[in-house]
């Protein structure tokens, strides 16, 4: 606990510095974008940002179907959300996440189960939008079984839990009725269980493997990589990265995300003192790249259902999946590096 207390103290100081600096940078960026918007900016600039933790509502962009002349470009969504609302939500989430993680593994596992439950509900709603109605109760039970297994038995318990989850889903889907075929309902439910429940279980495994410090490093590097991509995209985004999947992503935003991740790894290296700085910076870069893939996957899911956001439970950020999707895809990668490096 003494080591965790020292990490927590340094974390609070470092986080405060990033919050103050980040708020100032965001404020300046918003002012610059507003000024450029009023003078009629190119559509590429307006749509050039990488979203914050995969949240596509962070900036507006125009799809080919809805393209309009530059003089009629709508104001980016990031300018419509008050800065204090977005920062207030982030600070509230920081308290809700980091305090339980500091207290105990058990408290952290409880937080993860709550996040997984809400995220599963958002994913079921997405499936219903595309005409697939999985059995919700069995889906929740199967999805929650995985983080619970990770808490009780570690990585060795995940395979038996996965087998049990699939057998439960298959049996209930076969015996129940709902919108969509048996194949569609089972495939959709299994995707939700793996995407949310299995990947979310690695949040618990990270704590088991590296304690509070590992979570601090992981969560902050992924978060600041997203912020760096957002800022770089807003200020200099010109070249689209994957317009068919997410028109907000740009190569400039990716470069900003990678640089920010390396900086964050350096700034929060104190949380993993047994690992060398070059290795941690390399891990940060890898997390930024993996986070991009996770963002694109989440964007593809939303576009399939015609959704802008997965939900609206987090003011200024959308749903739980909008805010935490980047942490899902990167969690098993970071756990593997933490365990094997």
XYZ file of C-alpha atoms in Angstrom:
341
model
C 0.000 0.000 0.000
C 2.899 2.353 0.648
C 4.029 1.950 -2.930
C 0.481 2.519 -4.184
C 0.192 5.599 -1.984
C 3.368 7.073 -3.468
C 2.128 6.313 -6.984
C -1.249 7.869 -6.187
C 0.378 11.047 -4.847
C 2.564 11.437 -7.930
C -0.389 10.576 -10.152
C -2.536 13.361 -8.691
C 0.227 15.919 -9.227
C 0.911 14.778 -12.788
C -2.775 14.587 -13.644
C -3.375 18.103 -12.312
C -0.607 19.439 -14.557
C -2.087 17.678 -17.583
C -5.609 18.905 -16.788
C -4.514 22.528 -16.514
C -2.343 22.345 -19.618
C -4.903 20.334 -21.546
C -7.756 22.670 -20.690
C -5.718 25.628 -21.910
C -4.771 23.839 -25.112
C -8.356 22.801 -25.779
C -9.560 26.337 -25.131
C -7.054 27.793 -27.588
C -7.887 25.123 -30.156
C -11.603 25.772 -29.864
C -11.016 29.503 -30.318
C -8.898 28.910 -33.419
C -11.421 26.540 -34.939
C -14.284 28.948 -34.270
C -12.355 31.718 -35.951
C -11.598 29.519 -38.946
C -15.184 28.304 -39.012
C -16.570 31.841 -39.150
C -14.300 32.612 -42.089
C -15.454 29.523 -43.981
C -12.863 26.760 -43.420
C -12.325 23.876 -45.793
C -14.475 20.882 -45.054
C -11.300 18.818 -44.589
C -10.323 20.905 -41.561
C -13.711 20.591 -39.932
C -13.754 16.849 -40.360
C -10.095 16.254 -39.664
C -9.998 15.306 -36.022
C -9.444 11.986 -34.394
C -12.239 11.483 -31.880
C -11.689 11.462 -28.105
C -11.427 7.830 -26.989
C -13.313 6.790 -30.108
C -16.134 9.276 -29.523
C -17.042 10.442 -33.019
C -19.153 13.245 -31.652
C -15.977 15.097 -30.692
C -15.860 16.725 -34.113
C -18.225 17.040 -37.025
C -17.451 15.871 -40.502
C -19.362 15.706 -43.708
C -19.978 12.417 -45.431
C -20.203 12.335 -49.232
C -23.959 11.973 -48.945
C -24.345 15.111 -46.838
C -21.597 17.291 -48.312
C -22.449 20.966 -48.583
C -20.558 23.986 -49.841
C -17.880 25.340 -47.486
C -19.964 28.400 -46.743
C -22.647 26.178 -45.223
C -20.374 23.960 -43.155
C -22.045 23.313 -39.777
C -20.273 24.143 -36.560
C -18.227 21.206 -35.235
C -19.930 19.350 -32.391
C -16.891 19.816 -30.160
C -17.699 23.552 -30.214
C -21.311 22.983 -29.233
C -20.447 21.126 -26.014
C -19.305 23.454 -23.212
C -15.734 22.729 -22.208
C -16.648 22.579 -18.530
C -19.193 19.825 -19.253
C -16.636 17.626 -21.012
C -13.942 18.226 -18.396
C -16.437 17.781 -15.547
C -17.473 14.397 -16.905
C -13.847 13.336 -17.296
C -12.972 14.371 -13.737
C -16.022 12.579 -12.333
C -15.051 9.452 -14.252
C -11.468 9.748 -12.997
C -12.688 9.726 -9.390
C -15.129 6.870 -10.049
C -12.404 4.787 -11.711
C -9.141 5.539 -9.934
C -10.373 5.644 -6.336
C -11.813 2.090 -6.379
C -8.750 0.862 -8.277
C -6.552 2.310 -5.518
C -8.680 0.859 -2.712
C -8.639 -2.793 -3.771
C -8.932 -5.270 -6.604
C -12.398 -6.158 -5.342
C -13.605 -2.552 -5.580
C -12.100 -2.222 -9.057
C -13.820 -5.434 -10.173
C -17.131 -3.963 -9.024
C -16.578 -0.860 -11.158
C -15.684 -3.006 -14.163
C -18.858 -5.049 -13.772
C -20.954 -1.877 -13.716
C -19.238 -0.544 -16.856
C -19.621 -3.887 -18.630
C -23.324 -4.031 -17.757
C -24.053 -0.572 -19.170
C -21.883 -1.206 -22.227
C -23.692 -4.478 -22.930
C -27.033 -2.680 -22.756
C -25.760 -0.173 -25.314
C -24.553 -2.975 -27.569
C -27.898 -4.800 -27.369
C -29.620 -1.548 -28.355
C -27.307 -1.303 -31.371
C -28.176 -4.851 -32.432
C -31.874 -4.050 -32.199
C -31.291 -1.094 -34.508
C -30.023 -3.478 -37.197
C -32.899 -5.905 -36.760
C -31.338 -8.422 -34.365
C -32.831 -8.949 -30.915
C -30.629 -11.206 -28.760
C -31.891 -12.604 -25.488
C -30.844 -9.866 -23.088
C -30.819 -11.768 -19.797
C -28.604 -14.588 -21.031
C -26.421 -11.995 -22.775
C -25.914 -10.067 -19.549
C -25.163 -13.247 -17.600
C -22.684 -14.464 -20.211
C -21.000 -11.077 -20.523
C -20.634 -10.548 -16.770
C -19.367 -14.091 -16.235
C -16.075 -13.145 -17.892
C -14.951 -10.241 -15.658
C -16.182 -12.185 -12.626
C -14.088 -15.170 -13.733
C -11.078 -12.896 -14.259
C -11.483 -11.571 -10.715
C -11.966 -14.968 -9.102
C -9.515 -17.087 -11.075
C -7.338 -14.864 -13.225
C -6.543 -15.614 -16.879
C -6.806 -19.374 -16.348
C -10.519 -18.992 -15.558
C -11.377 -17.162 -18.779
C -11.446 -20.194 -21.078
C -13.915 -22.199 -18.935
C -16.015 -19.052 -18.529
C -16.017 -18.501 -22.293
C -17.130 -22.073 -22.909
C -19.934 -21.769 -20.362
C -20.996 -18.410 -21.804
C -21.244 -19.802 -25.327
C -23.195 -22.864 -24.225
C -25.630 -20.654 -22.331
C -26.111 -18.278 -25.254
C -26.509 -21.064 -27.786
C -29.067 -22.925 -25.678
C -31.174 -19.877 -24.844
C -31.044 -18.542 -28.404
C -32.144 -21.880 -29.819
C -35.073 -22.188 -27.414
C -36.239 -18.561 -27.527
C -37.805 -16.411 -30.175
C -36.840 -12.941 -31.264
C -36.191 -10.647 -34.168
C -33.672 -12.144 -36.589
C -32.647 -15.714 -37.299
C -31.021 -18.005 -34.748
C -27.688 -17.430 -36.509
C -28.058 -13.647 -36.385
C -29.153 -13.563 -32.750
C -26.446 -15.936 -31.567
C -23.729 -14.216 -33.609
C -24.782 -10.774 -32.376
C -24.964 -11.842 -28.743
C -21.624 -13.658 -28.928
C -19.996 -10.606 -30.515
C -21.291 -8.423 -27.680
C -20.105 -10.857 -25.018
C -16.606 -11.059 -26.517
C -16.290 -7.378 -27.432
C -17.538 -6.027 -24.104
C -17.310 -8.855 -21.578
C -14.105 -10.598 -22.651
C -12.102 -7.482 -23.477
C -13.450 -5.738 -20.367
C -12.242 -8.663 -18.261
C -8.676 -7.675 -19.139
C -9.147 -4.457 -17.153
C -9.290 -6.699 -14.098
C -6.381 -8.842 -15.277
C -4.235 -5.704 -15.665
C -4.869 -4.855 -12.018
C -4.105 -8.431 -10.976
C -0.835 -8.419 -12.938
C 0.482 -4.951 -12.161
C -1.668 -3.413 -9.456
C -2.814 0.181 -9.258
C 0.281 1.508 -11.016
C -0.324 -0.591 -14.124
C -3.872 0.753 -14.394
C -2.677 4.334 -13.978
C -0.172 3.928 -16.790
C -2.587 2.106 -19.107
C -5.604 4.380 -18.636
C -3.656 7.620 -18.866
C -1.590 6.661 -21.924
C -4.697 5.603 -23.858
C -6.589 8.710 -22.738
C -3.845 11.164 -23.616
C -3.212 9.455 -26.944
C -6.847 10.179 -27.773
C -6.555 13.802 -26.656
C -3.379 14.255 -28.706
C -5.111 12.839 -31.757
C -8.096 15.095 -31.197
C -5.986 18.239 -30.951
C -3.770 17.367 -33.914
C -6.813 16.564 -36.009
C -8.621 19.778 -35.144
C -5.639 22.001 -35.807
C -4.041 20.283 -38.769
C -6.156 17.393 -39.986
C -6.152 17.355 -43.792
C -5.577 13.834 -45.076
C -8.287 11.277 -44.377
C -7.142 8.020 -42.825
C -10.172 5.756 -43.312
C -13.087 7.838 -44.648
C -15.247 4.783 -45.345
C -15.109 3.752 -41.674
C -14.737 7.053 -39.841
C -14.528 10.342 -41.752
C -13.128 12.090 -38.656
C -9.834 10.185 -38.629
C -6.783 11.733 -40.315
C -3.123 10.863 -40.689
C -2.244 14.080 -38.865
C -4.448 13.016 -35.981
C -2.718 9.643 -35.868
C 0.685 11.327 -35.707
C -0.516 13.520 -32.847
C -1.896 10.464 -31.055
C 1.406 8.588 -31.326
C 3.437 11.554 -30.082
C 1.039 12.161 -27.213
C 1.171 8.493 -26.220
C 4.967 8.550 -26.091
C 4.863 11.722 -23.977
C 2.260 10.206 -21.652
C 4.354 7.052 -21.266
C 7.314 9.209 -20.247
C 5.210 11.308 -17.850
C 3.594 8.310 -16.138
C 6.619 5.999 -16.162
C 6.739 6.379 -12.370
C 3.696 4.090 -12.182
C 5.744 1.160 -13.560
C 9.197 1.703 -12.037
C 10.389 -1.840 -12.816
C 10.175 -1.241 -16.571
C 12.653 0.807 -18.577
C 11.646 4.114 -20.118
C 12.400 3.102 -23.763
C 10.187 0.039 -23.371
C 7.361 2.061 -21.834
C 7.499 4.639 -24.635
C 7.362 1.831 -27.193
C 4.363 0.389 -25.355
C 2.719 3.808 -25.467
C 3.142 4.010 -29.239
C 1.731 0.502 -29.644
C -1.267 1.411 -27.493
C -1.921 4.482 -29.652
C -1.917 2.350 -32.815
C -4.112 -0.324 -31.234
C -6.435 2.377 -29.945
C -6.894 3.646 -33.497
C -8.011 0.176 -34.615
C -10.397 0.035 -31.671
C -11.814 3.452 -32.580
C -12.334 2.407 -36.192
C -14.068 -0.791 -35.103
C -16.416 1.104 -32.800
C -17.118 3.639 -35.571
C -17.931 0.805 -37.975
C -20.356 -0.667 -35.444
C -22.131 2.666 -35.029
C -22.306 3.320 -38.744
C -23.855 -0.120 -39.235
C -26.683 0.891 -36.920
C -26.933 4.462 -38.161
C -25.905 5.776 -34.743
C -23.830 8.798 -33.862
C -23.279 7.669 -30.264
C -23.777 4.383 -28.434
C -25.645 6.197 -25.651
C -26.094 9.440 -23.732
C -25.290 8.526 -20.134
C -22.080 10.587 -20.019
C -22.671 14.315 -20.685
C -20.467 15.583 -23.483
C -19.112 12.120 -24.308
C -22.047 9.899 -25.258
C -22.337 6.395 -23.851
C -20.024 4.131 -21.894
C -18.898 2.433 -25.105
C -18.157 5.829 -26.663
C -15.912 6.720 -23.737
C -14.288 3.340 -23.060
C -14.123 1.623 -26.459
C -10.436 2.518 -26.860
C -9.649 0.832 -23.542
C -11.399 -2.363 -24.637
C -9.298 -3.050 -27.714
C -6.010 -2.089 -26.064
C -6.499 -3.921 -22.746
C -5.448 -7.451 -23.817
C -2.439 -6.038 -25.675
C -1.240 -4.104 -22.643
C -1.888 -7.074 -20.354
C 0.199 -9.335 -22.607
C 3.059 -6.831 -22.681
C 2.816 -6.320 -18.928
C 2.868 -10.049 -18.301
C 5.559 -11.084 -20.760
C 7.886 -8.071 -20.866
